[in-house]
Short mmCIF file of C-alpha atoms and ligand atoms in Angstrom, two decimals:
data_model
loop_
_atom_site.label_atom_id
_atom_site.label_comp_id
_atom_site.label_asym_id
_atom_site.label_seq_id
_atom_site.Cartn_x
_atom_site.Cartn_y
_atom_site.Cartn_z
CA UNK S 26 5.35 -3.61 2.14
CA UNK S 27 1.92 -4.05 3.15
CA UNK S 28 0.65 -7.78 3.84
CA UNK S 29 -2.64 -9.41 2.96
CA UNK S 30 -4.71 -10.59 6.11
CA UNK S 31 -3.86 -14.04 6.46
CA UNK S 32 0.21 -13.21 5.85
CA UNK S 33 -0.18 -11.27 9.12
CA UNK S 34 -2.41 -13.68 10.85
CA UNK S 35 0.74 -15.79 10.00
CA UNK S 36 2.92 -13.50 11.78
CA UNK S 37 0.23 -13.36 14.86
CA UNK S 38 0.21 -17.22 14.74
CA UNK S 39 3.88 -17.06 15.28
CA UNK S 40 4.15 -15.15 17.76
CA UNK S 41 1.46 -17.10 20.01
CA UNK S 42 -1.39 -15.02 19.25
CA UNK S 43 -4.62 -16.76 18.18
CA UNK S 44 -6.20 -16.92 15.52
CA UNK S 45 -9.42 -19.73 14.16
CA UNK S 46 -8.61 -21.83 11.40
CA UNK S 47 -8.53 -20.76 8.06
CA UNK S 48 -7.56 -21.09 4.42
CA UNK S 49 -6.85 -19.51 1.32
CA UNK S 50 -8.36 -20.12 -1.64
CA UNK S 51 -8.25 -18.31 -4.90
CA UNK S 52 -11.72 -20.32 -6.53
CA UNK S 53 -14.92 -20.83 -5.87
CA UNK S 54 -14.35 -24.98 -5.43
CA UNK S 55 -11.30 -24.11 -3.33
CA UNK S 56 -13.82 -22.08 -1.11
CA UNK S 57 -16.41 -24.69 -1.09
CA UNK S 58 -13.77 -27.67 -0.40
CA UNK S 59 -12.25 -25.36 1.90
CA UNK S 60 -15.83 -25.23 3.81
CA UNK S 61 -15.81 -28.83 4.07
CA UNK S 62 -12.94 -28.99 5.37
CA UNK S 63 -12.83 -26.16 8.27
CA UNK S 64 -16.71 -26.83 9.18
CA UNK S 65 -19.48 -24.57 9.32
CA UNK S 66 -20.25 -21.60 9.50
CA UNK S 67 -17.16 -19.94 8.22
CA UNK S 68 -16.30 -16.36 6.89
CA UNK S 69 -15.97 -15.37 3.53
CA UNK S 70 -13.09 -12.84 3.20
CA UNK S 71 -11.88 -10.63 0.13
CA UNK S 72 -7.89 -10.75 0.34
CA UNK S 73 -7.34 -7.44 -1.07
CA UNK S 74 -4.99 -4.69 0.92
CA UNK S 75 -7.74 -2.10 1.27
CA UNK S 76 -9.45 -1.72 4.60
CA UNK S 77 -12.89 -1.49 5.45
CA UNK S 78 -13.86 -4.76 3.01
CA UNK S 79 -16.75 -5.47 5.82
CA UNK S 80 -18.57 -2.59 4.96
CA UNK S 81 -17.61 -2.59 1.25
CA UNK S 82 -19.19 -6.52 0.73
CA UNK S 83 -16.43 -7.89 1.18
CA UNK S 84 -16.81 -10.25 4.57
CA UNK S 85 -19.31 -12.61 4.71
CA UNK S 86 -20.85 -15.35 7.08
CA UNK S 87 -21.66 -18.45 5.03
CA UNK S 88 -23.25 -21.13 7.73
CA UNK S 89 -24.08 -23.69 4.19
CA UNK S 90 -21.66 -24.97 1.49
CA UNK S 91 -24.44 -23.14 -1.36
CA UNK S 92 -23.81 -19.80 0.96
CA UNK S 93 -20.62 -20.12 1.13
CA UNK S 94 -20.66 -20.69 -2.54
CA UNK S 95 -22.80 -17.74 -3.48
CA UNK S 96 -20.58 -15.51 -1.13
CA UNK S 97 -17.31 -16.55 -2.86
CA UNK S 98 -18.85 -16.49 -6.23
CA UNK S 99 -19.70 -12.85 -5.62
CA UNK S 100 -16.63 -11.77 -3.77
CA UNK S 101 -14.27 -13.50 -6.08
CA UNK S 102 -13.22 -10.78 -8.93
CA UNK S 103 -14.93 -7.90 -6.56
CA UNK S 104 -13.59 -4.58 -6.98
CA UNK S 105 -12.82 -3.11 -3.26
CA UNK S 106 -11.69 0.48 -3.47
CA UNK S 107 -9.94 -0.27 -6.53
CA UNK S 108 -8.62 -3.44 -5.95
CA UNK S 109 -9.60 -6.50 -7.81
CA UNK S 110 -10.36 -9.28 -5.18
CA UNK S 111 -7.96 -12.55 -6.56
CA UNK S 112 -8.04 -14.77 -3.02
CA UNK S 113 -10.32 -15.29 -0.31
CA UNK S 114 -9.36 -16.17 2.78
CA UNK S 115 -12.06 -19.16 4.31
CA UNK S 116 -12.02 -18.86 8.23
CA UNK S 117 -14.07 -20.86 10.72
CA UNK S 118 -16.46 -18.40 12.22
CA UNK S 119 -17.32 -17.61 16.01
CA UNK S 120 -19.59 -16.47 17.95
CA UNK S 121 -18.41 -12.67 19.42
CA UNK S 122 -19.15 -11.35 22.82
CA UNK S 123 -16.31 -8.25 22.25
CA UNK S 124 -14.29 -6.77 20.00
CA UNK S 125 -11.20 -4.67 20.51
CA UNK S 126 -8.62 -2.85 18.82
CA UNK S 127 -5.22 -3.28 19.57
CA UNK S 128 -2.48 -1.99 17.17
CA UNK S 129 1.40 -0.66 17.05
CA UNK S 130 2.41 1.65 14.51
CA UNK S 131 5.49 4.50 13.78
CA UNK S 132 4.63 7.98 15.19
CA UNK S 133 6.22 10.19 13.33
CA UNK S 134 5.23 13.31 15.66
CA UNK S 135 6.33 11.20 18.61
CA UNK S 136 8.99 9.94 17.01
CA UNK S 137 8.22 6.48 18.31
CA UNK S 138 6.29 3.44 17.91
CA UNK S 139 3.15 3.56 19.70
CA UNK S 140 0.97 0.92 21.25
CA UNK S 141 -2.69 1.81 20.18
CA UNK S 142 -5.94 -0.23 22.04
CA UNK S 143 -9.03 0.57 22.74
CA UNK S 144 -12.10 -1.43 23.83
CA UNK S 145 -14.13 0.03 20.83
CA UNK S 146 -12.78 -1.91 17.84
CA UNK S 147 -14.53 -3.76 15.09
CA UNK S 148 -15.06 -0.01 13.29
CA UNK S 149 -12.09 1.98 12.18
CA UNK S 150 -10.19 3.45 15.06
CA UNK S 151 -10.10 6.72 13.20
CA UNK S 152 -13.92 7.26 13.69
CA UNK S 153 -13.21 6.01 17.31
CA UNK S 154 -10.16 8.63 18.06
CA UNK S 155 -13.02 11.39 16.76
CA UNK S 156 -16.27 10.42 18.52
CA UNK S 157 -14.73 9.31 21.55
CA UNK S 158 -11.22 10.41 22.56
CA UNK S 159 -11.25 9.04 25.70
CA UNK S 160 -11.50 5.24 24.87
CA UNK S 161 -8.28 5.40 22.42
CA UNK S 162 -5.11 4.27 24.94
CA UNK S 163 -2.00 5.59 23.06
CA UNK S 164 1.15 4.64 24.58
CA UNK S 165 4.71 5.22 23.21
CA UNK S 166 6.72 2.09 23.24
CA UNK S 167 10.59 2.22 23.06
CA UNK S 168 12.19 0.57 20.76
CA UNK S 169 15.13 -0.48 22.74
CA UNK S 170 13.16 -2.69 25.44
CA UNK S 171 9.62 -3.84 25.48
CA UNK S 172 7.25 -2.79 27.99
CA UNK S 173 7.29 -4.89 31.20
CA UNK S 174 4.19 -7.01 31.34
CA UNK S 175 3.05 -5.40 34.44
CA UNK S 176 3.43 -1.91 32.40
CA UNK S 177 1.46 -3.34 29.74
CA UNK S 178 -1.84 -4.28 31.96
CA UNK S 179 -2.21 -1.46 33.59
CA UNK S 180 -2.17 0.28 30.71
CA UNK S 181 -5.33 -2.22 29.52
CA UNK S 182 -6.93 -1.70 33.58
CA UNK S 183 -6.88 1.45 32.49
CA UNK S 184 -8.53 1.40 28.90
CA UNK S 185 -11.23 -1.00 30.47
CA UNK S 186 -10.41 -4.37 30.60
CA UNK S 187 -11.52 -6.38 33.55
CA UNK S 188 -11.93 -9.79 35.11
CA UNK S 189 -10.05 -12.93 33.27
CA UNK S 190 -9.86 -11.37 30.43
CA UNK S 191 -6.95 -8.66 31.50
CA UNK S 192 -4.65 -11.21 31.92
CA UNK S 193 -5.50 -13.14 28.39
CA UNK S 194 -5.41 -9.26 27.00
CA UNK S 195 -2.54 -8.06 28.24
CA UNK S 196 -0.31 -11.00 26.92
CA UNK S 197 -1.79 -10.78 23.75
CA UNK S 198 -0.63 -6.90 23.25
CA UNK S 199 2.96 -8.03 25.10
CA UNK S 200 2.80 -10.60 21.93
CA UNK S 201 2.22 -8.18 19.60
CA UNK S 202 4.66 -5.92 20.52
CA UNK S 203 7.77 -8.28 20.29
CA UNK S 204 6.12 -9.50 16.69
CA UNK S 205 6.33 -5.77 15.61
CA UNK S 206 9.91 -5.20 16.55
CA UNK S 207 10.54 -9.31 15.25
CA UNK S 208 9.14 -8.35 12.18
CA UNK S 209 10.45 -5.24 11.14
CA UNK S 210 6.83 -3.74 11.47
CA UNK S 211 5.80 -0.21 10.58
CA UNK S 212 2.12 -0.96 11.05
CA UNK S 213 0.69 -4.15 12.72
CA UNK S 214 -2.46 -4.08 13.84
CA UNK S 215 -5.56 -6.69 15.57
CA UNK S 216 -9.28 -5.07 14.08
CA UNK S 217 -11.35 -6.62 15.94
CA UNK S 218 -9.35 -8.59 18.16
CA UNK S 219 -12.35 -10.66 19.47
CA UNK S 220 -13.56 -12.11 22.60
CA UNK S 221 -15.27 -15.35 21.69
CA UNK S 222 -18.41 -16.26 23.16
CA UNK S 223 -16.25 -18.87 25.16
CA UNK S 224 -14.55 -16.40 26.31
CA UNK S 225 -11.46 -16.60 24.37
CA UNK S 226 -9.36 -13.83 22.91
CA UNK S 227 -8.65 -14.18 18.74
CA UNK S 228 -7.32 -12.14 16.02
CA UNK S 229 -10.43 -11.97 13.80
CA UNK S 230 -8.38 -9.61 11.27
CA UNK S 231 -4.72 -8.49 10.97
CA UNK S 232 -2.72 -5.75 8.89
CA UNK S 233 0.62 -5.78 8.76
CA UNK S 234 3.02 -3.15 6.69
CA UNK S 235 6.47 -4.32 6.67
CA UNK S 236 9.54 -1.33 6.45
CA UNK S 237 11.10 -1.91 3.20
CA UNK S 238 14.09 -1.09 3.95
CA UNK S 239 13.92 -4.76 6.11
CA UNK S 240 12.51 -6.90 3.36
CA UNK S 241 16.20 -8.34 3.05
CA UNK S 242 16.69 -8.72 6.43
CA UNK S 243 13.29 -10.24 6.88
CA UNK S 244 13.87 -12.51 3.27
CA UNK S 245 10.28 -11.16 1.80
CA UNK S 246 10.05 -9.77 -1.53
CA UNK S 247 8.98 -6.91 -2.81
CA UNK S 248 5.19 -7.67 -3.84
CA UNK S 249 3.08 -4.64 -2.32
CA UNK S 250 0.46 -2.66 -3.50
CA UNK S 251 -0.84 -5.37 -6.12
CA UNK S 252 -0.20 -3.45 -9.57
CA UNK S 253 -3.51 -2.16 -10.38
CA UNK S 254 -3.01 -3.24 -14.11
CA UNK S 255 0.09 -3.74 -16.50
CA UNK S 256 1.64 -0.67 -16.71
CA UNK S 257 2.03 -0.13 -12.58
CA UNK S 258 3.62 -4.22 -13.01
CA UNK S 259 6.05 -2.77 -15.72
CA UNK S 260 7.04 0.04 -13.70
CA UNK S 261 7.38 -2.01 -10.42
CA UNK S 262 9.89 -3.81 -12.75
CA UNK S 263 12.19 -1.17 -13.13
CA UNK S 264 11.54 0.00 -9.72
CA UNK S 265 9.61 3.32 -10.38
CA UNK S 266 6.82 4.77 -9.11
CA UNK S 267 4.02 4.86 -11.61
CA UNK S 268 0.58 5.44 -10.77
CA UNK S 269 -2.47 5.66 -13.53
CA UNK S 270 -4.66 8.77 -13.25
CA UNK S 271 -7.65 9.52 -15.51
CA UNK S 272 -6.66 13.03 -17.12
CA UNK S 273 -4.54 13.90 -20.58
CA UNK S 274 -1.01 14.54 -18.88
CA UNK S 275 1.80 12.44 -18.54
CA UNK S 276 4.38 13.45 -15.78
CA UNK S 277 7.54 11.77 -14.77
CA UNK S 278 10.18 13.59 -12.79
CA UNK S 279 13.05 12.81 -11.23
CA UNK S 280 12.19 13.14 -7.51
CA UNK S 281 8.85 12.60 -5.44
CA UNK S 282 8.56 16.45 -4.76
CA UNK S 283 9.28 17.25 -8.01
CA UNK S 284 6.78 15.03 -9.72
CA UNK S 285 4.18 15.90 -7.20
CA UNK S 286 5.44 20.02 -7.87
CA UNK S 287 4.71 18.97 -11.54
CA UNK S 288 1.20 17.66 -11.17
CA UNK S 289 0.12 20.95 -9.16
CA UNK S 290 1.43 23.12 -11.78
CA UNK S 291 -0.76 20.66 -14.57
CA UNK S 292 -3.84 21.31 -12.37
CA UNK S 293 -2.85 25.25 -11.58
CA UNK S 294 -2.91 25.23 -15.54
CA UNK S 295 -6.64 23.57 -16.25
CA UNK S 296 -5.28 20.25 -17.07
CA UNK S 297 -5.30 17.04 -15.34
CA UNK S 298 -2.66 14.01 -15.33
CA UNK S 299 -3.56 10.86 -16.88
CA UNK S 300 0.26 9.42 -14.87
CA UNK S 301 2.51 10.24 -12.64
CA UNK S 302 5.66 8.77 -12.02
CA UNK S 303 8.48 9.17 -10.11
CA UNK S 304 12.01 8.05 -11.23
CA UNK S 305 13.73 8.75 -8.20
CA UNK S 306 17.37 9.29 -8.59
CA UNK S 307 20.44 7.38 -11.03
CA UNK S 308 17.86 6.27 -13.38
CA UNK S 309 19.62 4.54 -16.09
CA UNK S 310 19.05 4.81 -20.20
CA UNK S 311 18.02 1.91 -20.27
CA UNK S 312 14.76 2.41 -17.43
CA UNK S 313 14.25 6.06 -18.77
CA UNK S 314 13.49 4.47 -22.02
CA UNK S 315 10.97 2.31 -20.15
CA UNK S 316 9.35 4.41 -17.83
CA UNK S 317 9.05 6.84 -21.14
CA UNK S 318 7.26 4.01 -23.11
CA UNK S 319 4.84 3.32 -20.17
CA UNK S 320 3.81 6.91 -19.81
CA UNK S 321 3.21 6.74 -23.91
CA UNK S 322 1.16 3.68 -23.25
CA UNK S 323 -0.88 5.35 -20.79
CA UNK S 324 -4.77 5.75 -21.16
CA UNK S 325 -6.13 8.92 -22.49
CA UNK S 326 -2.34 10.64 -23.16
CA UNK S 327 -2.27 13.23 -24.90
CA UNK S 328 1.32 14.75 -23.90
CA UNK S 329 4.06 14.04 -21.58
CA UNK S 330 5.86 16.52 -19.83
CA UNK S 331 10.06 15.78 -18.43
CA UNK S 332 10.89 17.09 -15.10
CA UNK S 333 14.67 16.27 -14.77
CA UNK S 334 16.77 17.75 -11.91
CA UNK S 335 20.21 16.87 -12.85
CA UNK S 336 21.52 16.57 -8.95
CA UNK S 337 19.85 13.44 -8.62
CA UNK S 338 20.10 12.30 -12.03
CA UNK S 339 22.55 11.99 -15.16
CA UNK S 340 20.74 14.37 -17.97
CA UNK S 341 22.62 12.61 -20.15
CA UNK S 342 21.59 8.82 -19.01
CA UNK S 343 17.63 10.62 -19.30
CA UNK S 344 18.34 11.84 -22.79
CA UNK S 345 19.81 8.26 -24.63
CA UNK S 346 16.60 7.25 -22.74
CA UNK S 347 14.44 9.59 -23.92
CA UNK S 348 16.06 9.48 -27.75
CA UNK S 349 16.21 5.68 -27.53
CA UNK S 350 12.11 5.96 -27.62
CA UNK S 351 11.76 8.62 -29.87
CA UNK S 352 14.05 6.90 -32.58
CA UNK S 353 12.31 3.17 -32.24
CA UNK S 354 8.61 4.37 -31.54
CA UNK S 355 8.12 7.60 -32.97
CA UNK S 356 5.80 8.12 -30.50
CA UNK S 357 2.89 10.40 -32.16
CA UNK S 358 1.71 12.26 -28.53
CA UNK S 359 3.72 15.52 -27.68
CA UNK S 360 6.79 15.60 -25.43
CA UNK S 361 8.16 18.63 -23.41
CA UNK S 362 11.85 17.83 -21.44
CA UNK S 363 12.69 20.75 -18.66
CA UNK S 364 16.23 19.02 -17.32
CA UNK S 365 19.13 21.01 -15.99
CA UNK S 366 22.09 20.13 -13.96
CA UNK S 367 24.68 17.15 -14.03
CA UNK S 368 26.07 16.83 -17.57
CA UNK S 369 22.76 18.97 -19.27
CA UNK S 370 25.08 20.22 -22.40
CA UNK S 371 25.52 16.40 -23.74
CA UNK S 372 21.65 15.87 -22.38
CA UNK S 373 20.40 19.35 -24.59
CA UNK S 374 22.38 18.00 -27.46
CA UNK S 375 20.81 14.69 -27.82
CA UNK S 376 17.30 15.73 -27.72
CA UNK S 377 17.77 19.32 -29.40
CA UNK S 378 19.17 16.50 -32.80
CA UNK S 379 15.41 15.58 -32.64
CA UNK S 380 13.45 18.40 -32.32
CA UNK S 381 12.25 17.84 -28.87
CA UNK S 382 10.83 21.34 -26.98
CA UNK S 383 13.57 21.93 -24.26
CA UNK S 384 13.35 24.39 -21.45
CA UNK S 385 16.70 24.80 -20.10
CA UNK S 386 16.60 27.87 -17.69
CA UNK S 387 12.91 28.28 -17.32
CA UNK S 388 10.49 27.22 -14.67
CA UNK S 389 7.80 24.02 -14.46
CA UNK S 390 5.62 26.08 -15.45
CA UNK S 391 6.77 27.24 -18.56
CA UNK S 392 7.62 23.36 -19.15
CA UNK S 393 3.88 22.57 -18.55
CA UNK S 394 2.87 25.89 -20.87
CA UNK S 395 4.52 24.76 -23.43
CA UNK S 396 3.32 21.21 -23.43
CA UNK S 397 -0.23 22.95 -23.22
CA UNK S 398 -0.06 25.32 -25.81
CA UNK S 399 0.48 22.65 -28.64
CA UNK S 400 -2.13 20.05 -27.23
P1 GDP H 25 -12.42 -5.23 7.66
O1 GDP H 25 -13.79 -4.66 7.47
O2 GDP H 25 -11.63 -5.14 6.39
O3 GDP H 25 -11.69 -4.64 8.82
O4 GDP H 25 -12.62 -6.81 7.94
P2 GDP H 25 -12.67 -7.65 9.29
O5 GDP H 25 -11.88 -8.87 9.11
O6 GDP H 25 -12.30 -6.83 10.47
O7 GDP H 25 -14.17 -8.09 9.39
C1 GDP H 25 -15.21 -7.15 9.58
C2 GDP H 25 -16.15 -7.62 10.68
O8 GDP H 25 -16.67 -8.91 10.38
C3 GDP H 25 -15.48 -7.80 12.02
O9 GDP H 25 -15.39 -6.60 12.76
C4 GDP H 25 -16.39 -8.79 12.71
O10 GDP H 25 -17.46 -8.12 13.34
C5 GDP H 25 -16.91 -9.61 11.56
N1 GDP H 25 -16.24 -10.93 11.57
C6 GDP H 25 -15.02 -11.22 11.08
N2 GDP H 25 -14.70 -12.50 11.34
C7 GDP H 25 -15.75 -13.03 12.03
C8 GDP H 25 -16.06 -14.30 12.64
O11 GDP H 25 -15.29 -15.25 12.62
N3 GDP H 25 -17.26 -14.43 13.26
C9 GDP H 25 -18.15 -13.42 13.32
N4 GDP H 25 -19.32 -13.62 13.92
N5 GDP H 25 -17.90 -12.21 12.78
C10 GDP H 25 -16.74 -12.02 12.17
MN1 MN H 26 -10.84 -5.28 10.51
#
């Protein structure tokens, strides 16, 4: 689950690290009054889960209350990437003399978490790692015992930090690492983490991407990836994975591979999706019949297309699904089913009673052919 900035400044905070006042506020008088109360000049910051909201508008210095509320007026409602802007985080500004990167994330080569830092931060450490190698310290970090402090600054010797600030430096990256293992963490990262012009060291940004399969442990909820409209909340419901494309398709399959396997073979044949989602496995009747209705409801449909492998799924459950839809909506767009495999006789039956195109032994492609051919 990925985290807004200021829910992993709270996880920062809580683990020692600093980080300037700063509060949330989801209108323009909440900014304003939130002004007032931090003191000028503060930052203006989109809350949205897309990076790179500097360059895209969305941080701003406001040193006046009418700056601050022209900033928040026109970052309130912004579109980032995508992502409509519904909170801004107000933060008391400083002056910066550096910033630096310092980040821990899973990788999956390695096999490891790995401690990333570098004395070039404030831009994406991506464009860093290309232009210039040599100033990205990656270090593997076990996840059995944290690196010994004196481990950790020689390390940051190494990448470049000097003077006083190598011993303010090193304990915040010794405090980051125990809040990524404290926190379940498969991402959590400082961009810039900022030396103040008195010489302090602050979080002026933080991402943080929980592992899902901790949210229990950790007592979060399941809120990521803010549903980019209706349908994507509906499907989040049901626990799908539904995303809204632009083309004339609608594909759900039974599988991540499969679905993505699908959308190739729509684009092999000249088409384009307007959905894709992904049941995963043991879908139910009862979410079939949903996930069916919000691929109907999907912009610009103008056929959906069943990708069932019955290891992973009950071809029957799919089918009362499917039929449950077909006998309350009467959905006008076109519907092709391909499913084969656990209980596909009783599945066939049901959906062969309504005249619904089946492919039982072909291929995705013939499923997506057919589907074609009668748009
Ligand atoms: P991002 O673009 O989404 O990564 O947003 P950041 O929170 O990292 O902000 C982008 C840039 O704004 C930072 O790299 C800083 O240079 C600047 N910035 C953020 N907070 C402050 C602040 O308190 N004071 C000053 N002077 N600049 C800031
Ligand atoms: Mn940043």
């Amino acid at each position: 689950m990925r985290m807004l900035e200021y829910e992993g400044k709270t996880i920062l905070r809580r683990h020692g690290i600093a980080v300037l006042p700063e509060r949330v506020a989801s209108s323009v008088d909440d900014a304003v009054a939130s002004g007032g109360i931090l003191g000028f000049p503060v930052v203006v910051k989109a809350q949205v889960l897309a990076g790179g909201r500097g360059k895209a508008g969305g941080v701003k210095l406001a040193r006046t209350p009418d700056a601050l509320r022209e900033h928040a007026q026109a970052i309130l409602g912004m579109d980032i990437k995508g992502e409509r802007c519904h909170k801004l985080l107000i933060a008391k500004a400083c002056g910066i003399e550096k910033e630096f990167y310092a980040g821990l994330t899973i990788d999956a080569g390695a096999g490891c978490p790995v401690l990333i830092f570098s004395i070039e931060g404030g831009v994406e450490i991506e464009e860093v790692a290309v232009t210039a190698p040599e100033k990205v310290l990656t270090m593997p970090i076990s996840s059995l015992a944290a690196p010994r402090r004196h481990v950790i600054m020689e390390q940051m010797r190494q990448a470049g930090v000097s003077g006083p600030l190598l011993g303010k430096v090193t304990t915040v990256v010794a405090q980051l690492v125990e809040a990524f293992f404290a926190n379940d963490c498969t991402t959590l990262e400082i961009n810039p983490l900022a030396v103040t012009d008195a010489g302090e060291v602050v979080a002026l940004d933080a991402k943080a991407v929980i592992d899902d399969a901790a949210l229990k442990r950790q007592k979060l909820e399941q809120t990521d990836s803010v549903p980019a409209n209706d349908l994507e909340r509906r499907a989040q419901d049901i626990r799908v994975n539904y995303v809204t494309l632009d083309g004339e398709v609608a594909i759900i399959a039974g599988g991540a591979g499969l679905a993505m396997a699908t959308m190739d073979m729509v684009n092999h044949l000249n088409s384009r999706a307007a959905s894709f989602l992904d049941l995963g496995g043991g879908i139910s009747a009862e979410n079939m019949a949903e996930a069916l209705r919000i691929s109907y409801a999907t912009k610009g449909v103008r056929g959906v297309v069943i990708n069932i492998f019955g290891g992973i799924n009950n071809c029957y459950e799919v089918a009362r699904g499917i039929a449950e839809v077909l006998d309350n909506d009467r959905p006008a767009s076109r519907l092709v089913v391909k499913m084969r495999g656990h209980s596909q006789n009783e599945g066939w039956a049901l959906l062969e009673e309504r005249n619904i195109p089946i492919v039982k032994y072909g291929t995705t492609r013939d499923a997506v052919q057919t589907l074609l051919a009668g748009l």
